[in-house]
Structure formats: C-alpha cells, structure tokens
Amino acid sequence: SIPEPQREAWKKHQVQGFTDKDGFEKEVVRHVETTLARSLFNCDEGAAYSATSLAFRDRLITEWNRTQQRQTTADTKRVYYLSLEFLMGRALDNAMLNVGLKDVARGGIDELGFRIEDIIEQEHDAALGNGGLGRLAACFLDSLASLNYPAWGYGLRYRYGIFKQEIINGYQVEVPDYWLDFNPWEFPRHDVTVDIQFYGNVRKSQDDNGKTVCHWEGGEIVTAVAYDMPIPGYATPSTNNLRLWSSKASSGEFDFQKFNNGDYESSVADQQRAETISAVLYPNDNLDRGKELRLKQQYFWVAASLYDIVRRFKKSKRAWREFPDQVAIQLNDTHPTLAVVELQRILVDIEGLEWDEAWNIVTSTFGYTNHTVLPEALEKWPVGLMQHLLPRHLQIIYDINLFFLQSVEKKFPNDRDILTSVSIIEESQPKMVRMAYLAIVGSHKVNGVAELHSDLIQTTIFKDFVKIFGADKFTNVTNGITPRRWLHQANPRLSELIASKTGGHEFLKDLTQLNKLELSIDDAAFRKEWAEIKYANKVRLTKYIKKTLDVTVNPASLFDVQVKRIHEYKRQQLNIFGVIHRYLALKAMSPEERKKQLPRVSIFGGKAAPGYWMAKQIIHLINNVGAVVNKDPDIGDLLKVIYLEDYNVSKAEMIVPASDLSEHISTAGTEASGTSNMKFVLNGGLIIGTCDGANIEITREIGQENIFLFGTLSEDVEDLRHAHTYGSHTVDADLNKVFDAIQSGTFGEPNDFGAMVAAVRDHGDYYLVSDDFQSYIDTQKMVDNEYRNQDEWVRKCIRSVARMGFFSSDRCINEYAEGIWNVEPLALK
Ligand code: 7GP
C-alpha cells in the first residue's frame, strides 16, 4: 500500500460518486464520449444503457472498496455462499433503487433525451441459474448486503447462461444465451488467478518425523480468473462481492513447443478445452446427469474459491484453529461438496495439520442446505471417475468414510444395515460417492428450506443420520424473497401505496411492517387504488401478450398464472387438463349459460430441460390447446390460453404483479419450498395450491380463508402410489373426458400426447394427477365464485399482503446468521 506521506494526494482525489442530476448527467456523457467512444450524434438506447450502468457501477465500486476495507480492518467473520447458480436478473434498476438514486437518474436520462424505462429494458438478464435454487441465491445476496453482513458469493462465470427458449409451432426450441457481449457490471481481475489441477497421481513420502505425506502430482492445470460483481445493499453503503470464476488455459499449458513446431491448431485446441470448463450452465433443474465436465466444473470452482478464502485467512496470521471463527461456508445443495474434501486436503497435505484437528476445523466451517428430496436430483459420482479426475480427493473421501463408519459402529454395534445405509460410498455397480452424505458428515448444520421439507429430510432420506448425529444437527430455515426486487422494483405503484399507508418505506427493510395495512382495509379509497394498480399491471401484461403473441386478452378477466420450470412434479399437466375440462364445459353450454361465466386467461411460462422429453410434451400440449381455444368463436373472452416464451427473472417482474391467481400445485411432498408462491402473494395475488412446501406456512400466516388449498396430503402419497401399482387404479369420468378429447384429435395429432395420458391412466400415475383432479376442478369453481365478489377479493389480497412479513429473505438470512453461521453485521461508519 501507499506510504503515509503520499496518502494525502490519494485522499484529496478520492472518487466521491454523483449525488444529483447534474453529477449523474456529467458521468453519463463522460462514459458515452470516452469509455464507449461515441457522441451525442450516435448515442442510441443501448449506449445510454451502458453509460448509465457504468455511472452507477463507478458509484458501487467506491462503496465496495470502502466495505471491503472496513471488513479487513475489523477482521470479523465472513460468510461465503458457494452456489453453482446465481440467477441475478437485471442489475441496473436494482442498483438505482438500492442506492436510492432512481429519481435522480430518471430526471437526468430524460434531460439527455431518453426514458428510464426504455433504458432499463436494454439490459440482458444475468441468467446464471435454472430456477428456485439459483434465484434464492440471488435473493440471499441482496439480503446479506442490505443487512450489512460481511459476505461473498462464489460461483462460475458461464459464457452461456440458461438457454433462451423459443416456441416454434408449439414446440420448445433452445437457443444459446451469450450474455457477456458487453457486461458493464463485472470487473475482470486478471491479477487474481488460481491454478487448478486435475488428473495426475498421488505419491507418498515420509517427512522428518516419519509421518506419511501425500503429494498430488502431474495431470493438467487450468487457470481460474476472477470476475467480480458488486452487490449493493438497500439503503446502506454496504456493497458485497459476487466472485465468479472463468477458466482459461494456464500459461504453462499453452504449448509453445507445439506452437513453434507449427502445430498451431492443437495448441489452440488445448486452450479451448480449458475454456470449456466455464463455458455453459447445465440446464437441468432438480435433476442430476452425472457428466464428467460437470464434476470438473464443481472442482474447478470449489478449489479456486477455497484457495481465495484460505489466502485471505492467512493474511490475518491467525492460528488454524481460529479458521471457523473467521470463515463460514454455506453449501448451496451438494454441488460444492468437494469443498469439504478440498479444505481437508489443504489442511493435511499442504499445511501439515493432523487429520483430527483438520477435520474439526472443516466440520465447524461448513453448513449444508438441501433443496430437494427428489431421488433423481440427489448427486452421486462414480468412484472410478473420481479416482481418475481427483485421485487424492478420492483417498480422502475413503478416509472420511472410514472414520465416520467407525464412529457409527461404536454407537450402533453389530448393526450392519445402518453401516451400508449411511456409507458415503454406495456399494453398487459401479460404486458411487453419495454427495449428500458427504455434505452431512462434513458440516455442522444441515437445513431444509421449509418446515415440511425439513421434516421430510429428517424422517426419510436422512433419517439414519438423525439417529447418528442427533436432531440438533438438523434444522429448518424457511426460504424468503427480497422485497426490494419483488415488490419495490417489480411493482413500484403498489410499493408507493403501501409506503403511504405504513409510514414510509421502512417496510422494505422490515417487512413485518406490512401488518399496518390491515388498519386501512376498510378505507374504500385505498381499496379502489389497490384494485386500480392490479388492473394497470394486468393491462401492461395484456399489451405484452398482444405484442409478442398477437392474442387479444381482456384485462378484466381473471388472470390465472403458472410460471416456473416445467416438471412433472410441478404438475403443469394437471393445470392444462383442468383448462381442457373448462373448455369442454363451456362448449357444452348454451349461449345464455355461457354469458354467465367468468372470463379467465390461463397463462403459462417456463423452460423444460432440453433432455426432458415429457416436459417438452407438456409445453406442446399447452400451446396446442391455446391454438384451438384462442380462436374458437364460441368461446371469445371466456377462456384464453397463453404460453409466454422464455420465462426469466425480468419477465417474472412483469408477470407476477399482474396475477389474480397463481398455481403452486405440486404433488404433496415434492416441492421443497417454492419461492414464487411468496412473490405472487406479496404482489396482491391469491394462490391455488397443494399442502406442500412453503404453501403450508403461507397458509398459517395469511389464514386459510385467503388461500385455495386442495388435494392429497403428503402423508397419504405413498399409500396412493402403492394402490395405483398394486390395486386397481381408475380415473374419474371428468378426467376421462379430457383424455378422450385429446385422443380424438381436438388438440392436434393425438399420438403426440399418448404418453402423457398413459402416464396417468395406465402407468401408475406417480404424480397423483388423477387423485387430485376432482378437488382441483372444484377448487377452481370456488375461485370463480369468489372472484365475482371483487370487493371481498380485494380485501383478501390486502389482508394476505399485510401478513406476508415472515417471507422476507432478510428474516431468512438472519436465521442463517444466528443459527448456522454465527456472524454479526458490520455496518460502514
Ligand atoms: C428448488 C426447489 O425445487 C424449490 O422448491 C425451492 O424453493 C428452491 O430450490 C429454493 O430452495 N430446488 C432446485 O432448484 C434444485 O435444482 C436440486 O434442486 C439441486
């Protein structure tokens, strides 16, 4: 650092960042003219977006520097959130609002000849995630910064985020999402690199004291380069860091010999092979595919992150046993579990600690969050692959397992069954490493993401571990969402109305303040304004539907929305069968009877994993139903079926505020929590849902009179599945009529949907669509009836919003901080 006498010059010129319109405009013009090398003659909306973003980025980075400096001097404990996915969405609007300068920017941009809304729309979503788990990580970063926790996110800088979805002739088509063309929000740190080793072999030697030391040698080296994204807190200068690693060939790797021999092609090929590691996000949600490149990604990211964390710790010159006092690492599902092994390797092989001492440090450092009980999502890696790619790590895993099983044997002598059931190595053909078990053994706390889910992991998939470690190791932290993005940013008018009734914007920092809204519930003018805002949000979505799909929908209809990844367990098929049932019923009515019906728009959106055939069939059926229903003159406004292409975070910000009713209808016990359910209710929409995930806690908070629950309970699911397979399984008449319509070609080629129908009718109906169909239809009828009474409906919405305070990710992060990480906030002075 700079010596004391010269620091004066630095202090004098310290960047301050703009605070008013003039200052903002000056920064924008400077960036347009110098950074972008343009002028007022060729500044289009894209350039105006870039310059605006750069102006805000400059501000953020000064706060970032101060925050990091403060954290280093205070030498307090930091949290590291390791996640393979961060579904951030757009950054500009969020930065403007969190810094509190959106109005300043609006005025300035207006004077420079643009509209702020158009500028915001220029930004490409940072879509480095699939669905729930990735978006949760993004909400957590917002809360960590807003609550002044010293925290870093660590992830991978994919060149291609989640694919862009196009719907062509009713089918999903995937298009690559190259999002890095120009990204003003990242700082490449070409000086922060880590060399990561793969393959090779392990050599043993004796040190001076006769102790065996392992050396991992040979193999190949790939370099990790850091890219930082500043994460601004809301209404606080605290600005945290999201560090994403990008892979490139190490300078040693670039084969100059080959190059000089004229084998230019193959030396470039080596380079490309290295870059492949961070090239693409695996597009699966709730599914593990076990590809070698995926394991490479995991180790690459985990090893680079740990190297960084350890390097930072070592600067403090503290003793190793103090590591867990300085560092908490959260494993976002099992994807980063190799971090457990890597830290043990660093401590034992490189730092020379004894095994037990090292293992104590490791287990005190890590916490593990489980996000699903679906068996197809639980990660396992073949022992052979692990041996090949990470030979030393496999040895360490075997040792961890050995010591663990020895402790189990002591506790449960002569119980062979428990040993096989909890072994980290599954004795299958081929043998597999069970990553969830490794994560449990390597962490001091394991949590689920909603009460039901946390109960289920403790009584089903991890029940033997509860016997071994005791119930204290297992806990629940119900998910939450950030009210900044999901209310203030997505629904500015509602946010202002709430502010006017609750005494300012305090609720954005303490969401429980929403309860003050109940005091205004009898105020007719307030309810009227509330309803007007919902209507305006629906009009906005109506225009978008017209523009993108050329379908006219009536904004006075009930907007019924299901947007999320397409998955059989989430049961979009139940929804579309219900839509078909409604269509058939309308068709069978007389014109007079039809006039009495309530118009409804069924809106779907979401991506299917490219390899998930059945999910793609579901998308196809929804689109085919839309094609028939939307142009049926008998139906008109009474029913429209809309498939919104390429559902993502920025589209969610438009869709969520426009919903009257949203669907969260998973088979009970399958949706760990769900988080969009919280977003919809927070925006004044009611929900129809099953007794699953966080729906249960939402019901407890808002009252069962404000939610439409239906369907099988999770404790009955097993018996029903058993009965389907071993008893006689019949499908009720209404659902059969739906199937008949599909199979008679009403919605296109019947063969296309044969497997979908057969899954329910002939193949055991694993997701219990037939069991829940009738109660679903009946509940939808109740929805129609209740929607007719608009005054009462609006009251329900207001009451629900007033009671949603619990579901802020701020509450959630405070629970992690206290119960798992043991970290304290550290505000800037
Ligand atoms: C999701 C769960 O499906 C969802 O219910 C939950 O709200 C969300 O995590 C956040 O906790 N899980 C995933 O996205 C996922 O891919 C497998 O889990 C690792």
CSV table of N, CA, C and O in Angstrom, one decimal, residues 599-688:
chain,number,residue,atom,x,y,z
A,599,PRO,N,-64.9,-14.7,-17.3
A,599,PRO,CA,-63.8,-14.9,-18.3
A,599,PRO,C,-62.4,-15.1,-17.5
A,599,PRO,O,-62.2,-14.5,-16.5
A,600,ARG,N,-61.6,-16.0,-18.1
A,600,ARG,CA,-60.4,-16.3,-17.5
A,600,ARG,C,-59.3,-16.4,-18.5
A,600,ARG,O,-59.5,-16.8,-19.7
A,601,VAL,N,-58.1,-16.0,-18.2
A,601,VAL,CA,-56.9,-16.2,-19.0
A,601,VAL,C,-56.0,-17.1,-18.3
A,601,VAL,O,-55.5,-16.8,-17.1
A,602,SER,N,-55.6,-18.3,-18.9
A,602,SER,CA,-54.7,-19.2,-18.3
A,602,SER,C,-53.3,-18.9,-18.9
A,602,SER,O,-53.1,-19.1,-20.1
A,603,ILE,N,-52.4,-18.5,-18.0
A,603,ILE,CA,-51.1,-18.1,-18.5
A,603,ILE,C,-50.0,-19.0,-18.0
A,603,ILE,O,-50.0,-19.3,-16.8
A,604,PHE,N,-49.3,-19.6,-18.9
A,604,PHE,CA,-48.2,-20.5,-18.6
A,604,PHE,C,-46.8,-19.9,-19.0
A,604,PHE,O,-46.8,-19.1,-20.0
A,605,GLY,N,-45.8,-20.3,-18.3
A,605,GLY,CA,-44.4,-19.9,-18.8
A,605,GLY,C,-43.5,-20.8,-18.1
A,605,GLY,O,-43.7,-21.3,-17.0
A,606,GLY,N,-42.3,-21.0,-18.7
A,606,GLY,CA,-41.3,-21.8,-18.1
A,606,GLY,C,-40.5,-22.7,-19.1
A,606,GLY,O,-41.0,-23.0,-20.2
A,607,LYS,N,-39.3,-23.0,-18.7
A,607,LYS,CA,-38.4,-23.8,-19.6
A,607,LYS,C,-38.4,-25.3,-19.2
A,607,LYS,O,-38.6,-25.6,-18.0
A,608,ALA,N,-38.3,-26.1,-20.2
A,608,ALA,CA,-38.1,-27.5,-19.9
A,608,ALA,C,-36.6,-27.8,-20.1
A,608,ALA,O,-36.0,-27.3,-21.0
A,609,ALA,N,-36.0,-28.7,-19.3
A,609,ALA,CA,-34.6,-29.1,-19.6
A,609,ALA,C,-34.6,-29.7,-21.0
A,609,ALA,O,-35.5,-30.5,-21.4
A,610,PRO,N,-33.6,-29.4,-21.8
A,610,PRO,CA,-33.5,-29.8,-23.2
A,610,PRO,C,-33.7,-31.4,-23.3
A,610,PRO,O,-34.2,-31.8,-24.3
A,611,GLY,N,-33.2,-32.1,-22.3
A,611,GLY,CA,-33.3,-33.6,-22.5
A,611,GLY,C,-34.6,-34.2,-21.8
A,611,GLY,O,-34.7,-35.4,-21.7
A,612,TYR,N,-35.5,-33.3,-21.3
A,612,TYR,CA,-36.6,-33.8,-20.6
A,612,TYR,C,-37.8,-33.9,-21.5
A,612,TYR,O,-38.6,-33.0,-21.7
A,613,TRP,N,-38.0,-35.1,-22.1
A,613,TRP,CA,-39.0,-35.3,-23.2
A,613,TRP,C,-40.4,-35.0,-22.7
A,613,TRP,O,-41.1,-34.3,-23.4
A,614,MET,N,-40.8,-35.6,-21.6
A,614,MET,CA,-42.1,-35.4,-21.1
A,614,MET,C,-42.5,-33.9,-20.9
A,614,MET,O,-43.6,-33.5,-21.2
A,615,ALA,N,-41.5,-33.2,-20.3
A,615,ALA,CA,-41.8,-31.8,-20.0
A,615,ALA,C,-42.0,-31.0,-21.3
A,615,ALA,O,-42.9,-30.1,-21.4
A,616,LYS,N,-41.3,-31.4,-22.4
A,616,LYS,CA,-41.5,-30.8,-23.7
A,616,LYS,C,-42.9,-31.1,-24.3
A,616,LYS,O,-43.5,-30.3,-25.0
A,617,GLN,N,-43.3,-32.4,-24.0
A,617,GLN,CA,-44.7,-32.7,-24.5
A,617,GLN,C,-45.7,-31.8,-23.8
A,617,GLN,O,-46.7,-31.4,-24.4
A,618,ILE,N,-45.5,-31.6,-22.5
A,618,ILE,CA,-46.5,-30.7,-21.8
A,618,ILE,C,-46.5,-29.3,-22.4
A,618,ILE,O,-47.6,-28.8,-22.6
A,619,ILE,N,-45.4,-28.8,-22.7
A,619,ILE,CA,-45.3,-27.5,-23.4
A,619,ILE,C,-46.1,-27.5,-24.7
A,619,ILE,O,-46.9,-26.6,-25.0
A,620,HIS,N,-45.9,-28.6,-25.4
A,620,HIS,CA,-46.5,-28.7,-26.7
A,620,HIS,C,-48.0,-28.8,-26.6
A,620,HIS,O,-48.8,-28.1,-27.3
A,621,LEU,N,-48.5,-29.6,-25.6
A,621,LEU,CA,-50.0,-29.6,-25.4
A,621,LEU,C,-50.5,-28.3,-25.0
A,621,LEU,O,-51.6,-27.9,-25.6
A,622,ILE,N,-49.9,-27.6,-24.1
A,622,ILE,CA,-50.4,-26.3,-23.7
A,622,ILE,C,-50.6,-25.4,-24.9
A,622,ILE,O,-51.6,-24.7,-25.1
A,623,ASN,N,-49.5,-25.4,-25.8
A,623,ASN,CA,-49.6,-24.5,-27.0
A,623,ASN,C,-50.7,-24.9,-27.9
A,623,ASN,O,-51.4,-24.1,-28.5
A,624,ASN,N,-50.8,-26.2,-28.1
A,624,ASN,CA,-51.9,-26.7,-29.0
A,624,ASN,C,-53.3,-26.4,-28.5
A,624,ASN,O,-54.2,-26.0,-29.2
A,625,VAL,N,-53.4,-26.5,-27.2
A,625,VAL,CA,-54.8,-26.1,-26.6
A,625,VAL,C,-55.0,-24.7,-26.8
A,625,VAL,O,-56.1,-24.3,-27.3
A,626,GLY,N,-54.0,-23.8,-26.6
A,626,GLY,CA,-54.1,-22.4,-26.9
A,626,GLY,C,-54.5,-22.1,-28.3
A,626,GLY,O,-55.4,-21.3,-28.6
A,627,ALA,N,-53.9,-22.8,-29.3
A,627,ALA,CA,-54.2,-22.6,-30.7
A,627,ALA,C,-55.6,-22.9,-31.0
A,627,ALA,O,-56.2,-22.2,-31.8
A,628,VAL,N,-56.2,-23.9,-30.4
A,628,VAL,CA,-57.6,-24.2,-30.6
A,628,VAL,C,-58.6,-23.2,-29.9
A,628,VAL,O,-59.5,-22.6,-30.5
A,629,VAL,N,-58.3,-23.1,-28.6
A,629,VAL,CA,-59.3,-22.3,-27.7
A,629,VAL,C,-59.3,-20.8,-28.1
A,629,VAL,O,-60.3,-20.2,-28.2
A,630,ASN,N,-58.1,-20.3,-28.4
A,630,ASN,CA,-58.0,-18.8,-28.6
A,630,ASN,C,-58.7,-18.4,-29.8
A,630,ASN,O,-59.0,-17.2,-30.0
A,631,LYS,N,-59.0,-19.3,-30.8
A,631,LYS,CA,-59.7,-18.8,-32.0
A,631,LYS,C,-61.0,-19.4,-32.1
A,631,LYS,O,-61.7,-19.3,-33.2
A,632,ASP,N,-61.5,-20.0,-31.1
A,632,ASP,CA,-62.9,-20.6,-31.1
A,632,ASP,C,-63.9,-19.5,-30.9
A,632,ASP,O,-64.0,-18.9,-29.8
A,633,PRO,N,-64.7,-19.2,-31.9
A,633,PRO,CA,-65.7,-18.1,-31.8
A,633,PRO,C,-66.8,-18.4,-30.7
A,633,PRO,O,-67.3,-17.4,-30.1
A,634,ASP,N,-67.0,-19.7,-30.3
A,634,ASP,CA,-68.0,-19.9,-29.2
A,634,ASP,C,-67.4,-19.4,-27.9
A,634,ASP,O,-68.2,-19.2,-27.0
A,635,ILE,N,-66.1,-19.3,-27.8
A,635,ILE,CA,-65.5,-19.1,-26.5
A,635,ILE,C,-65.2,-17.6,-26.3
A,635,ILE,O,-65.4,-17.1,-25.2
A,636,GLY,N,-64.7,-16.9,-27.3
A,636,GLY,CA,-64.4,-15.5,-27.2
A,636,GLY,C,-63.5,-15.2,-26.0
A,636,GLY,O,-62.5,-15.9,-25.7
A,637,ASP,N,-63.9,-14.2,-25.2
A,637,ASP,CA,-63.1,-13.8,-24.0
A,637,ASP,C,-63.2,-14.8,-22.8
A,637,ASP,O,-62.4,-14.7,-21.9
A,638,LEU,N,-64.1,-15.8,-22.9
A,638,LEU,CA,-64.3,-16.6,-21.7
A,638,LEU,C,-63.1,-17.4,-21.3
A,638,LEU,O,-62.9,-17.8,-20.2
A,639,LEU,N,-62.3,-17.8,-22.3
A,639,LEU,CA,-61.1,-18.5,-22.0
A,639,LEU,C,-60.0,-18.2,-23.0
A,639,LEU,O,-60.3,-18.3,-24.2
A,640,LYS,N,-58.9,-17.9,-22.5
A,640,LYS,CA,-57.7,-17.7,-23.4
A,640,LYS,C,-56.6,-18.5,-22.8
A,640,LYS,O,-56.4,-18.6,-21.5
A,641,VAL,N,-55.7,-19.1,-23.6
A,641,VAL,CA,-54.6,-19.9,-23.1
A,641,VAL,C,-53.3,-19.4,-23.7
A,641,VAL,O,-53.2,-19.3,-24.9
A,642,ILE,N,-52.4,-18.9,-22.8
A,642,ILE,CA,-51.3,-18.1,-23.3
A,642,ILE,C,-50.0,-18.9,-22.8
A,642,ILE,O,-49.9,-19.2,-21.6
A,643,TYR,N,-49.1,-19.1,-23.7
A,643,TYR,CA,-47.7,-19.6,-23.3
A,643,TYR,C,-46.7,-18.5,-23.5
A,643,TYR,O,-46.4,-18.1,-24.7
A,644,LEU,N,-46.2,-17.9,-22.5
A,644,LEU,CA,-45.2,-16.9,-22.6
A,644,LEU,C,-43.8,-17.5,-22.8
A,644,LEU,O,-43.4,-18.3,-22.0
A,645,GLU,N,-43.2,-17.0,-23.9
A,645,GLU,CA,-41.9,-17.6,-24.3
A,645,GLU,C,-40.8,-17.1,-23.3
A,645,GLU,O,-40.8,-16.0,-22.9
A,646,ASP,N,-39.8,-17.9,-23.1
A,646,ASP,CA,-38.6,-17.6,-22.4
A,646,ASP,C,-38.8,-16.9,-21.1
A,646,ASP,O,-38.3,-15.7,-20.9
A,647,TYR,N,-39.5,-17.6,-20.2
A,647,TYR,CA,-39.7,-17.0,-18.9
A,647,TYR,C,-38.4,-16.9,-18.2
A,647,TYR,O,-37.5,-17.8,-18.2
A,648,ASN,N,-38.2,-15.7,-17.6
A,648,ASN,CA,-36.9,-15.4,-16.9
A,648,ASN,C,-37.2,-14.4,-15.8
A,648,ASN,O,-38.3,-14.0,-15.5
A,649,VAL,N,-36.1,-13.9,-15.1
A,649,VAL,CA,-36.3,-13.1,-13.9
A,649,VAL,C,-37.0,-11.7,-14.4
A,649,VAL,O,-38.0,-11.3,-13.7
A,650,SER,N,-36.5,-11.1,-15.4
A,650,SER,CA,-37.1,-9.8,-15.8
A,650,SER,C,-38.5,-10.0,-16.2
A,650,SER,O,-39.4,-9.1,-16.0
A,651,LYS,N,-38.9,-11.1,-16.9
A,651,LYS,CA,-40.3,-11.3,-17.3
A,651,LYS,C,-41.1,-11.5,-16.0
A,651,LYS,O,-42.3,-11.1,-15.9
A,652,ALA,N,-40.6,-12.3,-15.1
A,652,ALA,CA,-41.3,-12.5,-13.8
A,652,ALA,C,-41.7,-11.2,-13.1
A,652,ALA,O,-42.7,-11.0,-12.6
A,653,GLU,N,-40.8,-10.2,-13.3
A,653,GLU,CA,-41.0,-8.9,-12.6
A,653,GLU,C,-42.3,-8.2,-13.3
A,653,GLU,O,-42.9,-7.4,-12.6
A,654,MET,N,-42.6,-8.6,-14.5
A,654,MET,CA,-43.8,-8.0,-15.1
A,654,MET,C,-45.0,-8.9,-14.9
A,654,MET,O,-46.1,-8.4,-14.7
A,655,ILE,N,-44.8,-10.2,-14.9
A,655,ILE,CA,-45.9,-11.2,-14.8
A,655,ILE,C,-46.5,-11.2,-13.4
A,655,ILE,O,-47.7,-11.2,-13.2
A,656,VAL,N,-45.6,-11.3,-12.4
A,656,VAL,CA,-46.0,-11.6,-11.0
A,656,VAL,C,-47.0,-10.5,-10.5
A,656,VAL,O,-48.1,-10.8,-10.0
A,657,PRO,N,-46.7,-9.2,-10.8
A,657,PRO,CA,-47.7,-8.2,-10.3
A,657,PRO,C,-49.0,-8.2,-11.1
A,657,PRO,O,-50.0,-7.6,-10.6
A,658,ALA,N,-49.1,-8.9,-12.2
A,658,ALA,CA,-50.3,-8.9,-13.0
A,658,ALA,C,-51.2,-10.1,-12.7
A,658,ALA,O,-52.2,-10.3,-13.4
A,659,SER,N,-50.9,-10.9,-11.7
A,659,SER,CA,-51.7,-12.1,-11.5
A,659,SER,C,-52.8,-11.9,-10.5
A,659,SER,O,-52.6,-11.2,-9.5
A,660,ASP,N,-54.0,-12.5,-10.8
A,660,ASP,CA,-55.0,-12.6,-9.8
A,660,ASP,C,-54.9,-13.9,-9.0
A,660,ASP,O,-55.1,-13.9,-7.8
A,661,LEU,N,-54.5,-14.9,-9.7
A,661,LEU,CA,-54.4,-16.2,-9.1
A,661,LEU,C,-53.2,-16.9,-9.6
A,661,LEU,O,-53.0,-16.9,-10.8
A,662,SER,N,-52.4,-17.5,-8.8
A,662,SER,CA,-51.2,-18.3,-9.3
A,662,SER,C,-51.3,-19.7,-8.8
A,662,SER,O,-51.9,-20.0,-7.8
A,663,GLU,N,-50.7,-20.6,-9.5
A,663,GLU,CA,-50.8,-22.0,-9.3
A,663,GLU,C,-49.5,-22.6,-8.7
A,663,GLU,O,-48.4,-22.5,-9.3
A,664,HIS,N,-49.6,-23.3,-7.6
A,664,HIS,CA,-48.4,-23.9,-6.9
A,664,HIS,C,-48.9,-25.3,-6.5
A,664,HIS,O,-49.3,-25.5,-5.3
A,665,ILE,N,-49.0,-26.2,-7.4
A,665,ILE,CA,-49.9,-27.4,-7.3
A,665,ILE,C,-49.1,-28.7,-7.4
A,665,ILE,O,-49.6,-29.7,-7.9
A,666,SER,N,-47.9,-28.7,-6.9
A,666,SER,CA,-47.0,-29.9,-6.9
A,666,SER,C,-47.7,-31.0,-6.1
A,666,SER,O,-48.5,-30.8,-5.2
A,667,THR,N,-47.3,-32.2,-6.5
A,667,THR,CA,-47.7,-33.4,-5.7
A,667,THR,C,-47.2,-33.2,-4.3
A,667,THR,O,-46.0,-32.9,-4.1
A,668,ALA,N,-48.0,-33.4,-3.3
A,668,ALA,CA,-47.6,-33.1,-1.9
A,668,ALA,C,-46.3,-33.8,-1.6
A,668,ALA,O,-46.1,-35.0,-1.9
A,669,GLY,N,-45.4,-33.1,-0.9
A,669,GLY,CA,-44.1,-33.7,-0.5
A,669,GLY,C,-43.0,-33.5,-1.6
A,669,GLY,O,-41.9,-34.0,-1.3
A,670,THR,N,-43.3,-33.0,-2.7
A,670,THR,CA,-42.2,-32.9,-3.7
A,670,THR,C,-41.6,-31.5,-3.9
A,670,THR,O,-40.4,-31.4,-4.2
A,671,GLU,N,-42.3,-30.5,-3.7
A,671,GLU,CA,-41.8,-29.1,-3.9
A,671,GLU,C,-41.2,-28.7,-2.5
A,671,GLU,O,-41.9,-28.5,-1.6
A,672,ALA,N,-39.9,-28.6,-2.4
A,672,ALA,CA,-39.2,-28.4,-1.1
A,672,ALA,C,-39.8,-27.1,-0.5
A,672,ALA,O,-40.2,-27.2,0.7
A,673,SER,N,-39.8,-26.0,-1.2
A,673,SER,CA,-40.4,-24.8,-0.6
A,673,SER,C,-41.3,-24.1,-1.7
A,673,SER,O,-42.5,-23.9,-1.5
A,674,GLY,N,-40.6,-23.7,-2.8
A,674,GLY,CA,-41.3,-22.8,-3.7
A,674,GLY,C,-41.0,-21.4,-3.2
A,674,GLY,O,-40.9,-21.2,-2.0
A,675,THR,N,-40.7,-20.5,-4.1
A,675,THR,CA,-40.5,-19.1,-3.6
A,675,THR,C,-41.4,-18.2,-4.5
A,675,THR,O,-41.7,-17.1,-4.0
A,676,SER,N,-41.8,-18.6,-5.7
A,676,SER,CA,-42.7,-17.7,-6.4
A,676,SER,C,-44.0,-17.6,-5.7
A,676,SER,O,-44.7,-16.6,-5.8
A,677,ASN,N,-44.4,-18.6,-5.0
A,677,ASN,CA,-45.7,-18.5,-4.2
A,677,ASN,C,-45.6,-17.3,-3.4
A,677,ASN,O,-46.6,-16.5,-3.3
A,678,MET,N,-44.5,-17.0,-2.7
A,678,MET,CA,-44.3,-15.8,-1.9
A,678,MET,C,-44.4,-14.5,-2.7
A,678,MET,O,-45.0,-13.5,-2.3
A,679,LYS,N,-43.8,-14.5,-3.9
A,679,LYS,CA,-43.7,-13.3,-4.7
A,679,LYS,C,-45.1,-13.0,-5.1
A,679,LYS,O,-45.5,-11.8,-5.1
A,680,PHE,N,-45.9,-14.0,-5.5
A,680,PHE,CA,-47.3,-13.7,-6.0
A,680,PHE,C,-48.2,-13.1,-4.9
A,680,PHE,O,-48.9,-12.1,-5.1
A,681,VAL,N,-48.1,-13.7,-3.7
A,681,VAL,CA,-48.9,-13.2,-2.7
A,681,VAL,C,-48.5,-11.8,-2.3
A,681,VAL,O,-49.3,-10.9,-2.1
A,682,LEU,N,-47.2,-11.6,-2.2
A,682,LEU,CA,-46.7,-10.2,-1.9
A,682,LEU,C,-47.2,-9.2,-2.8
A,682,LEU,O,-47.2,-8.0,-2.5
A,683,ASN,N,-47.5,-9.6,-4.0
A,683,ASN,CA,-47.9,-8.6,-5.0
A,683,ASN,C,-49.5,-8.6,-5.2
A,683,ASN,O,-50.0,-8.1,-6.2
A,684,GLY,N,-50.1,-9.0,-4.2
A,684,GLY,CA,-51.6,-8.9,-4.2
A,684,GLY,C,-52.3,-9.9,-5.1
A,684,GLY,O,-53.3,-9.6,-5.7
A,685,GLY,N,-51.8,-11.1,-5.2
A,685,GLY,CA,-52.5,-12.2,-5.9
A,685,GLY,C,-52.8,-13.3,-5.0
A,685,GLY,O,-52.0,-13.5,-4.0
A,686,LEU,N,-53.9,-14.0,-5.2
A,686,LEU,CA,-54.2,-15.1,-4.3
A,686,LEU,C,-53.6,-16.4,-5.0
A,686,LEU,O,-53.2,-16.4,-6.1
A,687,ILE,N,-53.5,-17.5,-4.2
A,687,ILE,CA,-52.9,-18.7,-4.8
A,687,ILE,C,-53.8,-19.9,-4.6
A,687,ILE,O,-54.5,-20.0,-3.6
A,688,ILE,N,-53.7,-20.8,-5.6
A,688,ILE,CA,-54.3,-22.1,-5.5
A,688,ILE,C,-53.2,-23.0,-5.4
A,688,ILE,O,-52.2,-22.9,-6.1
